[in-house]
PDB file of N, CA, C and O in Angstrom:
ATOM      1  N   MET A   1     109.015  93.821  88.755  1.00 56.00           N
ATOM      2  CA  MET A   1     109.324  93.286  89.898  1.00 56.00           C
ATOM      3  C   MET A   1     110.839  93.279  90.129  1.00 56.00           C
ATOM      4  O   MET A   1     111.716  93.045  89.145  1.00 56.00           O
ATOM      5  N   LYS A   2     111.313  93.589  91.326  1.00 64.00           N
ATOM      6  CA  LYS A   2     112.662  93.623  91.584  1.00 64.00           C
ATOM      7  C   LYS A   2     113.392  92.236  91.851  1.00 64.00           C
ATOM      8  O   LYS A   2     112.732  91.301  92.214  1.00 64.00           O
ATOM      9  N   ARG A   3     114.620  92.234  91.253  1.00 72.00           N
ATOM     10  CA  ARG A   3     115.369  90.992  91.383  1.00 72.00           C
ATOM     11  C   ARG A   3     115.901  90.826  92.795  1.00 72.00           C
ATOM     12  O   ARG A   3     116.291  91.742  93.396  1.00 72.00           O
ATOM     13  N   LYS A   4     115.941  89.668  93.363  1.00 70.00           N
ATOM     14  CA  LYS A   4     116.580  89.398  94.724  1.00 70.00           C
ATOM     15  C   LYS A   4     117.979  89.482  94.658  1.00 70.00           C
ATOM     16  O   LYS A   4     118.538  88.763  93.963  1.00 70.00           O
ATOM     17  N   PRO A   5     118.601  90.317  95.459  1.00 75.00           N
ATOM     18  CA  PRO A   5     120.006  90.234  95.593  1.00 75.00           C
ATOM     19  C   PRO A   5     120.539  88.927  96.067  1.00 75.00           C
ATOM     20  O   PRO A   5     119.835  88.206  96.823  1.00 75.00           O
ATOM     21  N   SER A   6     121.671  88.350  95.500  1.00 79.00           N
ATOM     22  CA  SER A   6     122.233  87.103  95.825  1.00 79.00           C
ATOM     23  C   SER A   6     122.425  86.782  97.368  1.00 79.00           C
ATOM     24  O   SER A   6     122.522  85.694  97.779  1.00 79.00           O
ATOM     25  N   HIS A   7     122.897  87.974  98.067  1.00 81.00           N
ATOM     26  CA  HIS A   7     123.245  87.665  99.540  1.00 81.00           C
ATOM     27  C   HIS A   7     121.973  87.611 100.375  1.00 81.00           C
ATOM     28  O   HIS A   7     122.205  87.365 101.636  1.00 81.00           O
ATOM     29  N   ILE A   8     120.731  87.660 100.039  1.00 80.00           N
ATOM     30  CA  ILE A   8     119.580  87.673 100.733  1.00 80.00           C
ATOM     31  C   ILE A   8     118.889  86.226 100.350  1.00 80.00           C
ATOM     32  O   ILE A   8     118.654  85.966  99.278  1.00 80.00           O
ATOM     33  N   SER A   9     118.485  85.586 101.558  1.00 83.00           N
ATOM     34  CA  SER A   9     117.744  84.403 101.276  1.00 83.00           C
ATOM     35  C   SER A   9     116.359  84.671 100.760  1.00 83.00           C
ATOM     36  O   SER A   9     115.829  85.728 100.954  1.00 83.00           O
ATOM     37  N   GLN A  10     115.970  83.660 100.009  1.00 81.00           N
ATOM     38  CA  GLN A  10     114.483  83.702  99.453  1.00 81.00           C
ATOM     39  C   GLN A  10     113.549  83.945 100.588  1.00 81.00           C
ATOM     40  O   GLN A  10     112.629  84.633 100.459  1.00 81.00           O
ATOM     41  N   GLU A  11     113.692  83.347 101.686  1.00 78.00           N
ATOM     42  CA  GLU A  11     112.773  83.540 102.733  1.00 78.00           C
ATOM     43  C   GLU A  11     112.683  84.789 103.427  1.00 78.00           C
ATOM     44  O   GLU A  11     111.657  85.404 103.749  1.00 78.00           O
ATOM     45  N   ASP A  12     113.866  85.551 103.518  1.00 78.00           N
ATOM     46  CA  ASP A  12     114.064  86.845 103.947  1.00 78.00           C
ATOM     47  C   ASP A  12     113.239  87.868 102.895  1.00 78.00           C
ATOM     48  O   ASP A  12     112.572  88.707 103.186  1.00 78.00           O
ATOM     49  N   TRP A  13     113.633  87.433 101.759  1.00 72.00           N
ATOM     50  CA  TRP A  13     113.162  88.321 100.421  1.00 72.00           C
ATOM     51  C   TRP A  13     111.624  88.268 100.528  1.00 72.00           C
ATOM     52  O   TRP A  13     110.983  89.241 100.284  1.00 72.00           O
ATOM     53  N   ASP A  14     110.960  87.185 100.620  1.00 74.00           N
ATOM     54  CA  ASP A  14     109.647  87.028 100.772  1.00 74.00           C
ATOM     55  C   ASP A  14     108.852  87.682 101.982  1.00 74.00           C
ATOM     56  O   ASP A  14     107.824  87.933 101.910  1.00 74.00           O
ATOM     57  N   ALA A  15     109.774  87.744 103.033  1.00 73.00           N
ATOM     58  CA  ALA A  15     109.095  88.437 104.372  1.00 73.00           C
ATOM     59  C   ALA A  15     108.999  89.998 104.153  1.00 73.00           C
ATOM     60  O   ALA A  15     108.263  90.524 104.994  1.00 73.00           O
ATOM     61  N   VAL A  16     109.628  90.607 103.162  1.00 72.00           N
ATOM     62  CA  VAL A  16     109.481  91.963 102.922  1.00 72.00           C
ATOM     63  C   VAL A  16     108.248  92.396 102.464  1.00 72.00           C
ATOM     64  O   VAL A  16     107.828  91.865 101.386  1.00 72.00           O
ATOM     65  N   ASP A  17     107.573  93.135 103.032  1.00 72.00           N
ATOM     66  CA  ASP A  17     106.178  93.522 102.598  1.00 72.00           C
ATOM     67  C   ASP A  17     106.025  95.003 102.519  1.00 72.00           C
ATOM     68  O   ASP A  17     105.464  95.772 103.325  1.00 72.00           O
ATOM     69  N   ILE A  18     106.568  95.508 101.469  1.00 75.00           N
ATOM     70  CA  ILE A  18     106.623  96.816 101.125  1.00 75.00           C
ATOM     71  C   ILE A  18     105.885  97.139  99.755  1.00 75.00           C
ATOM     72  O   ILE A  18     106.273  96.706  98.834  1.00 75.00           O
ATOM     73  N   PRO A  19     104.572  97.745  99.832  1.00 78.00           N
ATOM     74  CA  PRO A  19     103.863  97.856  98.680  1.00 78.00           C
ATOM     75  C   PRO A  19     104.620  98.865  97.559  1.00 78.00           C
ATOM     76  O   PRO A  19     105.306  99.784  98.255  1.00 78.00           O
ATOM     77  N   PRO A  20     104.303  98.699  96.351  1.00 80.00           N
ATOM     78  CA  PRO A  20     104.915  99.615  95.567  1.00 80.00           C
ATOM     79  C   PRO A  20     104.316 101.160  95.849  1.00 80.00           C
ATOM     80  O   PRO A  20     103.157 101.081  96.121  1.00 80.00           O
ATOM     81  N   LEU A  21     105.015 102.151  95.356  1.00 82.00           N
ATOM     82  CA  LEU A  21     104.444 103.505  95.540  1.00 82.00           C
ATOM     83  C   LEU A  21     103.455 103.767  94.418  1.00 82.00           C
ATOM     84  O   LEU A  21     103.645 103.423  93.334  1.00 82.00           O
ATOM     85  N   THR A  22     102.356 104.481  94.823  1.00 87.00           N
ATOM     86  CA  THR A  22     101.318 104.814  93.887  1.00 87.00           C
ATOM     87  C   THR A  22     101.804 106.154  93.104  1.00 87.00           C
ATOM     88  O   THR A  22     102.687 106.779  93.405  1.00 87.00           O
ATOM     89  N   ASP A  23     101.247 106.261  91.973  1.00 87.00           N
ATOM     90  CA  ASP A  23     101.631 107.565  91.195  1.00 87.00           C
ATOM     91  C   ASP A  23     101.454 108.776  91.940  1.00 87.00           C
ATOM     92  O   ASP A  23     102.274 109.800  91.790  1.00 87.00           O
ATOM     93  N   ASP A  24     100.206 108.978  92.888  1.00 88.00           N
ATOM     94  CA  ASP A  24     100.235 110.056  93.679  1.00 88.00           C
ATOM     95  C   ASP A  24     101.240 110.112  94.573  1.00 88.00           C
ATOM     96  O   ASP A  24     101.774 111.413  94.874  1.00 88.00           O
ATOM     97  N   GLN A  25     101.726 109.164  95.144  1.00 87.00           N
ATOM     98  CA  GLN A  25     102.936 109.264  96.266  1.00 87.00           C
ATOM     99  C   GLN A  25     104.083 109.598  95.372  1.00 87.00           C
ATOM    100  O   GLN A  25     105.095 110.348  96.012  1.00 87.00           O
ATOM    101  N   LEU A  26     104.535 109.145  94.148  1.00 84.00           N
ATOM    102  CA  LEU A  26     105.519 109.504  93.574  1.00 84.00           C
ATOM    103  C   LEU A  26     105.562 110.969  93.152  1.00 84.00           C
ATOM    104  O   LEU A  26     106.518 111.750  93.286  1.00 84.00           O
ATOM    105  N   LYS A  27     104.493 111.516  92.632  1.00 83.00           N
ATOM    106  CA  LYS A  27     104.141 113.034  92.306  1.00 83.00           C
ATOM    107  C   LYS A  27     104.492 113.781  93.607  1.00 83.00           C
ATOM    108  O   LYS A  27     104.967 115.045  93.499  1.00 83.00           O
ATOM    109  N   ALA A  28     104.050 113.423  94.737  1.00 85.00           N
ATOM    110  CA  ALA A  28     104.324 114.103  96.070  1.00 85.00           C
ATOM    111  C   ALA A  28     105.578 114.142  96.519  1.00 85.00           C
ATOM    112  O   ALA A  28     105.913 114.994  97.430  1.00 85.00           O
ATOM    113  N   MET A  29     106.589 113.377  95.927  1.00 83.00           N
ATOM    114  CA  MET A  29     108.009 113.280  96.554  1.00 83.00           C
ATOM    115  C   MET A  29     108.604 114.601  96.062  1.00 83.00           C
ATOM    116  O   MET A  29     108.472 115.248  95.338  1.00 83.00           O
ATOM    117  N   ARG A  30     109.564 114.893  97.057  1.00 79.00           N
ATOM    118  CA  ARG A  30     110.290 116.068  97.041  1.00 79.00           C
ATOM    119  C   ARG A  30     111.786 115.759  97.021  1.00 79.00           C
ATOM    120  O   ARG A  30     112.228 114.709  97.573  1.00 79.00           O
ATOM    121  N   PRO A  31     112.728 116.605  96.584  1.00 77.00           N
ATOM    122  CA  PRO A  31     114.096 116.346  96.540  1.00 77.00           C
ATOM    123  C   PRO A  31     114.670 116.181  98.053  1.00 77.00           C
ATOM    124  O   PRO A  31     114.178 116.819  99.034  1.00 77.00           O
ATOM    125  N   VAL A  32     115.673 115.434  98.222  1.00 74.00           N
ATOM    126  CA  VAL A  32     116.185 115.311  99.363  1.00 74.00           C
ATOM    127  C   VAL A  32     116.610 116.573 100.157  1.00 74.00           C
ATOM    128  O   VAL A  32     116.425 116.819 101.274  1.00 74.00           O
ATOM    129  N   SER A  33     117.105 117.413  99.267  1.00 71.00           N
ATOM    130  CA  SER A  33     117.400 118.747  99.809  1.00 71.00           C
ATOM    131  C   SER A  33     116.336 119.654 100.539  1.00 71.00           C
ATOM    132  O   SER A  33     116.575 120.405 101.341  1.00 71.00           O
ATOM    133  N   GLU A  34     115.184 119.335 100.134  1.00 73.00           N
ATOM    134  CA  GLU A  34     113.968 120.043 100.631  1.00 73.00           C
ATOM    135  C   GLU A  34     113.702 119.348 101.907  1.00 73.00           C
ATOM    136  O   GLU A  34     113.084 120.066 102.932  1.00 73.00           O
ATOM    137  N   VAL A  35     113.794 118.076 102.117  1.00 73.00           N
ATOM    138  CA  VAL A  35     113.449 117.338 103.336  1.00 73.00           C
ATOM    139  C   VAL A  35     114.555 117.393 104.415  1.00 73.00           C
ATOM    140  O   VAL A  35     114.216 117.557 105.470  1.00 73.00           O
ATOM    141  N   LEU A  36     115.672 117.287 103.929  1.00 74.00           N
ATOM    142  CA  LEU A  36     116.893 117.396 104.710  1.00 74.00           C
ATOM    143  C   LEU A  36     117.833 118.590 104.262  1.00 74.00           C
ATOM    144  O   LEU A  36     118.603 118.490 103.499  1.00 74.00           O
ATOM    145  N   PRO A  37     117.624 119.776 105.128  1.00 71.00           N
ATOM    146  CA  PRO A  37     118.234 120.889 104.613  1.00 71.00           C
ATOM    147  C   PRO A  37     119.744 120.939 104.719  1.00 71.00           C
ATOM    148  O   PRO A  37     120.421 121.676 103.993  1.00 71.00           O
ATOM    149  N   PHE A  38     120.280 120.027 105.348  1.00 76.00           N
ATOM    150  CA  PHE A  38     121.814 119.923 105.506  1.00 76.00           C
ATOM    151  C   PHE A  38     122.383 119.148 104.279  1.00 76.00           C
ATOM    152  O   PHE A  38     123.571 119.125 104.192  1.00 76.00           O
ATOM    153  N   PHE A  39     121.552 118.672 103.498  1.00 69.00           N
ATOM    154  CA  PHE A  39     122.038 117.745 102.374  1.00 69.00           C
ATOM    155  C   PHE A  39     122.194 118.613 101.233  1.00 69.00           C
ATOM    156  O   PHE A  39     121.365 119.468 100.914  1.00 69.00           O
ATOM    157  N   LYS A  40     123.451 118.564 100.662  1.00 75.00           N
ATOM    158  CA  LYS A  40     123.644 119.435  99.476  1.00 75.00           C
ATOM    159  C   LYS A  40     123.805 118.473  98.492  1.00 75.00           C
ATOM    160  O   LYS A  40     124.688 117.593  98.243  1.00 75.00           O
ATOM    161  N   PRO A  41     123.096 118.709  97.180  1.00 78.00           N
ATOM    162  CA  PRO A  41     123.141 117.841  96.040  1.00 78.00           C
ATOM    163  C   PRO A  41     124.537 118.019  95.309  1.00 78.00           C
ATOM    164  O   PRO A  41     125.248 119.146  95.622  1.00 78.00           O
ATOM    165  N   ILE A  42     124.973 117.071  94.690  1.00 84.00           N
ATOM    166  CA  ILE A  42     126.289 117.191  93.890  1.00 84.00           C
ATOM    167  C   ILE A  42     126.078 118.123  92.825  1.00 84.00           C
ATOM    168  O   ILE A  42     125.117 117.931  92.033  1.00 84.00           O
ATOM    169  N   LYS A  43     127.049 119.137  92.858  1.00 88.00           N
ATOM    170  CA  LYS A  43     127.159 120.074  91.688  1.00 88.00           C
ATOM    171  C   LYS A  43     127.950 119.563  90.705  1.00 88.00           C
ATOM    172  O   LYS A  43     129.078 119.036  90.930  1.00 88.00           O
ATOM    173  N   LYS A  44     127.652 119.735  89.369  1.00 91.00           N
ATOM    174  CA  LYS A  44     128.584 119.340  88.193  1.00 91.00           C
ATOM    175  C   LYS A  44     128.704 120.609  87.378  1.00 91.00           C
ATOM    176  O   LYS A  44     127.751 121.470  86.975  1.00 91.00           O
ATOM    177  N   PRO A  45     130.165 120.899  87.125  1.00 92.00           N
ATOM    178  CA  PRO A  45     130.331 122.087  86.288  1.00 92.00           C
ATOM    179  C   PRO A  45     129.796 121.718  85.010  1.00 92.00           C
ATOM    180  O   PRO A  45     130.188 120.676  84.427  1.00 92.00           O
ATOM    181  N   VAL A  46     129.336 122.768  84.234  1.00 93.00           N
ATOM    182  CA  VAL A  46     128.831 122.654  82.764  1.00 93.00           C
ATOM    183  C   VAL A  46     129.230 124.072  82.120  1.00 93.00           C
ATOM    184  O   VAL A  46     129.348 124.915  82.704  1.00 93.00           O
ATOM    185  N   SER A  47     129.153 123.976  80.847  1.00 94.00           N
ATOM    186  CA  SER A  47     129.153 124.951  80.099  1.00 94.00           C
ATOM    187  C   SER A  47     127.975 125.301  79.303  1.00 94.00           C
ATOM    188  O   SER A  47     127.419 124.146  78.529  1.00 94.00           O
ATOM    189  N   ILE A  48     127.247 126.193  79.377  1.00 94.00           N
ATOM    190  CA  ILE A  48     125.945 126.368  78.857  1.00 94.00           C
ATOM    191  C   ILE A  48     125.846 127.797  78.070  1.00 94.00           C
ATOM    192  O   ILE A  48     126.456 128.862  78.556  1.00 94.00           O
ATOM    193  N   ARG A  49     125.209 127.957  76.950  1.00 96.00           N
ATOM    194  CA  ARG A  49     125.024 129.162  76.251  1.00 96.00           C
ATOM    195  C   ARG A  49     123.682 129.625  76.413  1.00 96.00           C
ATOM    196  O   ARG A  49     122.613 129.131  76.211  1.00 96.00           O
ATOM    197  N   LEU A  50     123.501 130.800  77.120  1.00 96.00           N
ATOM    198  CA  LEU A  50     122.400 131.440  77.355  1.00 96.00           C
ATOM    199  C   LEU A  50     122.242 132.736  76.537  1.00 96.00           C
ATOM    200  O   LEU A  50     123.243 133.393  76.265  1.00 96.00           O
ATOM    201  N   ASP A  51     120.928 133.334  76.342  1.00 96.00           N
ATOM    202  CA  ASP A  51     120.822 134.557  75.671  1.00 96.00           C
ATOM    203  C   ASP A  51     121.370 135.605  76.674  1.00 96.00           C
ATOM    204  O   ASP A  51     121.159 135.560  77.959  1.00 96.00           O
ATOM    205  N   ALA A  52     122.028 136.531  76.175  1.00 96.00           N
ATOM    206  CA  ALA A  52     122.715 137.653  76.775  1.00 96.00           C
ATOM    207  C   ALA A  52     121.662 138.388  77.775  1.00 96.00           C
ATOM    208  O   ALA A  52     122.006 138.738  78.926  1.00 96.00           O
ATOM    209  N   ASP A  53     120.402 138.645  77.199  1.00 97.00           N
ATOM    210  CA  ASP A  53     119.474 139.284  78.074  1.00 97.00           C
ATOM    211  C   ASP A  53     119.098 138.443  79.352  1.00 97.00           C
ATOM    212  O   ASP A  53     118.755 139.021  80.373  1.00 97.00           O
ATOM    213  N   VAL A  54     118.824 137.012  78.996  1.00 96.00           N
ATOM    214  CA  VAL A  54     118.626 136.240  80.116  1.00 96.00           C
ATOM    215  C   VAL A  54     119.674 136.227  81.157  1.00 96.00           C
ATOM    216  O   VAL A  54     119.239 136.356  82.437  1.00 96.00           O
ATOM    217  N   LEU A  55     120.977 136.091  80.841  1.00 96.00           N
ATOM    218  CA  LEU A  55     121.987 136.003  81.762  1.00 96.00           C
ATOM    219  C   LEU A  55     121.979 137.445  82.515  1.00 96.00           C
ATOM    220  O   LEU A  55     122.085 137.485  83.709  1.00 96.00           O
ATOM    221  N   ALA A  56     122.011 138.474  81.731  1.00 96.00           N
ATOM    222  CA  ALA A  56     122.061 139.826  82.411  1.00 96.00           C
ATOM    223  C   ALA A  56     120.858 140.089  83.497  1.00 96.00           C
ATOM    224  O   ALA A  56     121.002 140.612  84.526  1.00 96.00           O
ATOM    225  N   TRP A  57     119.768 139.494  83.099  1.00 96.00           N
ATOM    226  CA  TRP A  57     118.550 139.473  84.113  1.00 96.00           C
ATOM    227  C   TRP A  57     118.786 138.750  85.302  1.00 96.00           C
ATOM    228  O   TRP A  57     118.595 139.411  86.461  1.00 96.00           O
ATOM    229  N   PHE A  58     119.345 137.587  85.225  1.00 96.00           N
ATOM    230  CA  PHE A  58     119.728 136.851  86.510  1.00 96.00           C
ATOM    231  C   PHE A  58     120.702 137.460  87.272  1.00 96.00           C
ATOM    232  O   PHE A  58     120.781 137.578  88.447  1.00 96.00           O
ATOM    233  N   LYS A  59     121.721 137.881  86.436  1.00 95.00           N
ATOM    234  CA  LYS A  59     122.896 138.696  87.218  1.00 95.00           C
ATOM    235  C   LYS A  59     122.471 139.952  88.019  1.00 95.00           C
ATOM    236  O   LYS A  59     123.032 140.480  88.916  1.00 95.00           O
ATOM    237  N   SER A  60     121.266 140.601  87.353  1.00 96.00           N
ATOM    238  CA  SER A  60     120.741 141.699  88.020  1.00 96.00           C
ATOM    239  C   SER A  60     120.148 141.720  89.209  1.00 96.00           C
ATOM    240  O   SER A  60     119.799 142.648  90.108  1.00 96.00           O
ATOM    241  N   GLN A  61     119.585 140.466  89.504  1.00 92.00           N
ATOM    242  CA  GLN A  61     118.878 140.119  90.807  1.00 92.00           C
ATOM    243  C   GLN A  61     119.815 139.950  91.947  1.00 92.00           C
ATOM    244  O   GLN A  61     120.864 139.720  91.892  1.00 92.00           O
ATOM    245  N   GLU A  62     119.183 140.089  93.128  1.00 88.00           N
ATOM    246  CA  GLU A  62     119.902 139.846  94.370  1.00 88.00           C
ATOM    247  C   GLU A  62     120.447 138.384  94.574  1.00 88.00           C
ATOM    248  O   GLU A  62     119.835 137.584  94.002  1.00 88.00           O
ATOM    249  N   GLY A  63     121.422 138.218  95.119  1.00 88.00           N
ATOM    250  CA  GLY A  63     121.976 136.888  95.514  1.00 88.00           C
ATOM    251  C   GLY A  63     122.953 136.258  94.234  1.00 88.00           C
ATOM    252  O   GLY A  63     123.342 137.020  93.375  1.00 88.00           O
ATOM    253  N   LYS A  64     123.106 134.996  94.422  1.00 93.00           N
ATOM    254  CA  LYS A  64     123.889 134.335  93.476  1.00 93.00           C
ATOM    255  C   LYS A  64     123.037 133.917  92.209  1.00 93.00           C
ATOM    256  O   LYS A  64     122.114 133.085  92.305  1.00 93.00           O
ATOM    257  N   TYR A  65     123.384 134.340  90.928  1.00 95.00           N
ATOM    258  CA  TYR A  65     122.714 134.157  89.808  1.00 95.00           C
ATOM    259  C   TYR A  65     122.788 132.810  89.237  1.00 95.00           C
ATOM    260  O   TYR A  65     121.699 132.288  88.869  1.00 95.00           O
ATOM    261  N   GLN A  66     123.852 131.915  89.621  1.00 94.00           N
ATOM    262  CA  GLN A  66     123.970 130.447  89.138  1.00 94.00           C
ATOM    263  C   GLN A  66     122.793 129.707  89.960  1.00 94.00           C
ATOM    264  O   GLN A  66     122.342 128.915  89.498  1.00 94.00           O
ATOM    265  N   ALA A  67     122.723 130.020  91.183  1.00 92.00           N
ATOM    266  CA  ALA A  67     122.014 129.355  92.179  1.00 92.00           C
ATOM    267  C   ALA A  67     120.367 129.550  91.766  1.00 92.00           C
ATOM    268  O   ALA A  67     119.523 128.819  91.772  1.00 92.00           O
ATOM    269  N   ARG A  68     120.210 130.837  91.381  1.00 95.00           N
ATOM    270  CA  ARG A  68     118.818 131.139  90.853  1.00 95.00           C
ATOM    271  C   ARG A  68     118.528 130.462  89.539  1.00 95.00           C
ATOM    272  O   ARG A  68     117.414 129.980  89.213  1.00 95.00           O
ATOM    273  N   ILE A  69     119.476 130.478  88.559  1.00 95.00           N
ATOM    274  CA  ILE A  69     119.202 129.725  87.433  1.00 95.00           C
ATOM    275  C   ILE A  69     119.069 128.336  87.790  1.00 95.00           C
ATOM    276  O   ILE A  69     118.036 127.586  87.004  1.00 95.00           O
ATOM    277  N   ASN A  70     119.602 127.621  88.501  1.00 94.00           N
ATOM    278  CA  ASN A  70     119.554 126.236  88.934  1.00 94.00           C
ATOM    279  C   ASN A  70     118.085 126.038  89.555  1.00 94.00           C
ATOM    280  O   ASN A  70     117.406 124.955  89.230  1.00 94.00           O
ATOM    281  N   GLU A  71     117.731 126.988  90.323  1.00 92.00           N
ATOM    282  CA  GLU A  71     116.351 126.774  90.950  1.00 92.00           C
ATOM    283  C   GLU A  71     115.336 126.924  89.832  1.00 92.00           C
ATOM    284  O   GLU A  71     114.216 126.251  89.956  1.00 92.00           O
ATOM    285  N   ALA A  72     115.495 127.969  88.932  1.00 95.00           N
ATOM    286  CA  ALA A  72     114.500 127.948  87.805  1.00 95.00           C
ATOM    287  C   ALA A  72     114.344 126.643  87.046  1.00 95.00           C
ATOM    288  O   ALA A  72     113.320 126.176  86.628  1.00 95.00           O
ATOM    289  N   LEU A  73     115.522 126.042  86.753  1.00 94.00           N
ATOM    290  CA  LEU A  73     115.492 124.963  86.026  1.00 94.00           C
ATOM    291  C   LEU A  73     114.952 123.780  86.820  1.00 94.00           C
ATOM    292  O   LEU A  73     114.222 122.844  86.322  1.00 94.00           O
ATOM    293  N   ARG A  74     115.207 123.720  88.326  1.00 90.00           N
ATOM    294  CA  ARG A  74     114.741 122.765  89.097  1.00 90.00           C
ATOM    295  C   ARG A  74     112.991 122.826  89.024  1.00 90.00           C
ATOM    296  O   ARG A  74     112.299 121.732  88.987  1.00 90.00           O
ATOM    297  N   GLU A  75     112.589 124.088  89.211  1.00 91.00           N
ATOM    298  CA  GLU A  75     111.048 124.234  89.177  1.00 91.00           C
ATOM    299  C   GLU A  75     110.486 123.722  87.823  1.00 91.00           C
ATOM    300  O   GLU A  75     109.427 123.169  87.803  1.00 91.00           O
ATOM    301  N   TYR A  76     111.104 124.108  86.679  1.00 93.00           N
ATOM    302  CA  TYR A  76     110.793 123.627  85.463  1.00 93.00           C
ATOM    303  C   TYR A  76     110.810 122.124  85.280  1.00 93.00           C
ATOM    304  O   TYR A  76     109.945 121.487  84.764  1.00 93.00           O
ATOM    305  N   MET A  77     111.838 121.429  85.806  1.00 91.00           N
ATOM    306  CA  MET A  77     111.804 119.977  85.985  1.00 91.00           C
ATOM    307  C   MET A  77     110.734 119.395  86.639  1.00 91.00           C
ATOM    308  O   MET A  77     110.130 118.453  86.199  1.00 91.00           O
ATOM    309  N   ARG A  78     110.348 119.967  87.887  1.00 88.00           N
ATOM    310  CA  ARG A  78     109.304 119.432  88.737  1.00 88.00           C
ATOM    311  C   ARG A  78     107.988 119.540  88.007  1.00 88.00           C
ATOM    312  O   ARG A  78     107.103 118.630  88.000  1.00 88.00           O
ATOM    313  N   GLU A  79     107.818 120.631  87.223  1.00 90.00           N
ATOM    314  CA  GLU A  79     106.618 120.895  86.519  1.00 90.00           C
ATOM    315  C   GLU A  79     106.292 119.861  85.459  1.00 90.00           C
ATOM    316  O   GLU A  79     105.084 119.601  84.896  1.00 90.00           O
ATOM    317  N   HIS A  80     107.350 119.382  84.814  1.00 90.00           N
ATOM    318  CA  HIS A  80     107.303 118.554  83.649  1.00 90.00           C
ATOM    319  C   HIS A  80     107.640 117.022  83.977  1.00 90.00           C
ATOM    320  O   HIS A  80     107.860 116.274  83.065  1.00 90.00           O
ATOM    321  N   GLN A  81     107.697 116.716  85.164  1.00 83.00           N
ATOM    322  CA  GLN A  81     108.006 115.310  85.448  1.00 83.00           C
ATOM    323  C   GLN A  81     106.728 114.626  85.231  1.00 83.00           C
ATOM    324  O   GLN A  81     105.617 115.115  85.697  1.00 83.00           O
ATOM    325  N   LYS A  82     106.837 113.231  85.002  1.00 63.00           N
ATOM    326  CA  LYS A  82     105.692 112.512  84.807  1.00 63.00           C
ATOM    327  C   LYS A  82     105.548 111.708  86.012  1.00 63.00           C
ATOM    328  O   LYS A  82     106.347 111.181  86.535  1.00 63.00           O
TER     329      LYS A  82
END
């Protein structure tokens, strides 16, 4: 159960009638970037070691290889979320 923020009265807090999300609803959720195409997630620079053949394959494809690696990781993340 969520804690009531101190700036909200107990009466107002009790009036909020938002049921918790079900597991099915949580599984159906999509990243904001899919729902709002103008939203750009924050990018963080990282250093990662990849096998040379994997990197060469991504670079040999059309477009930006870093964006494709990111999308492959995002797809993996979605498939393995609980």
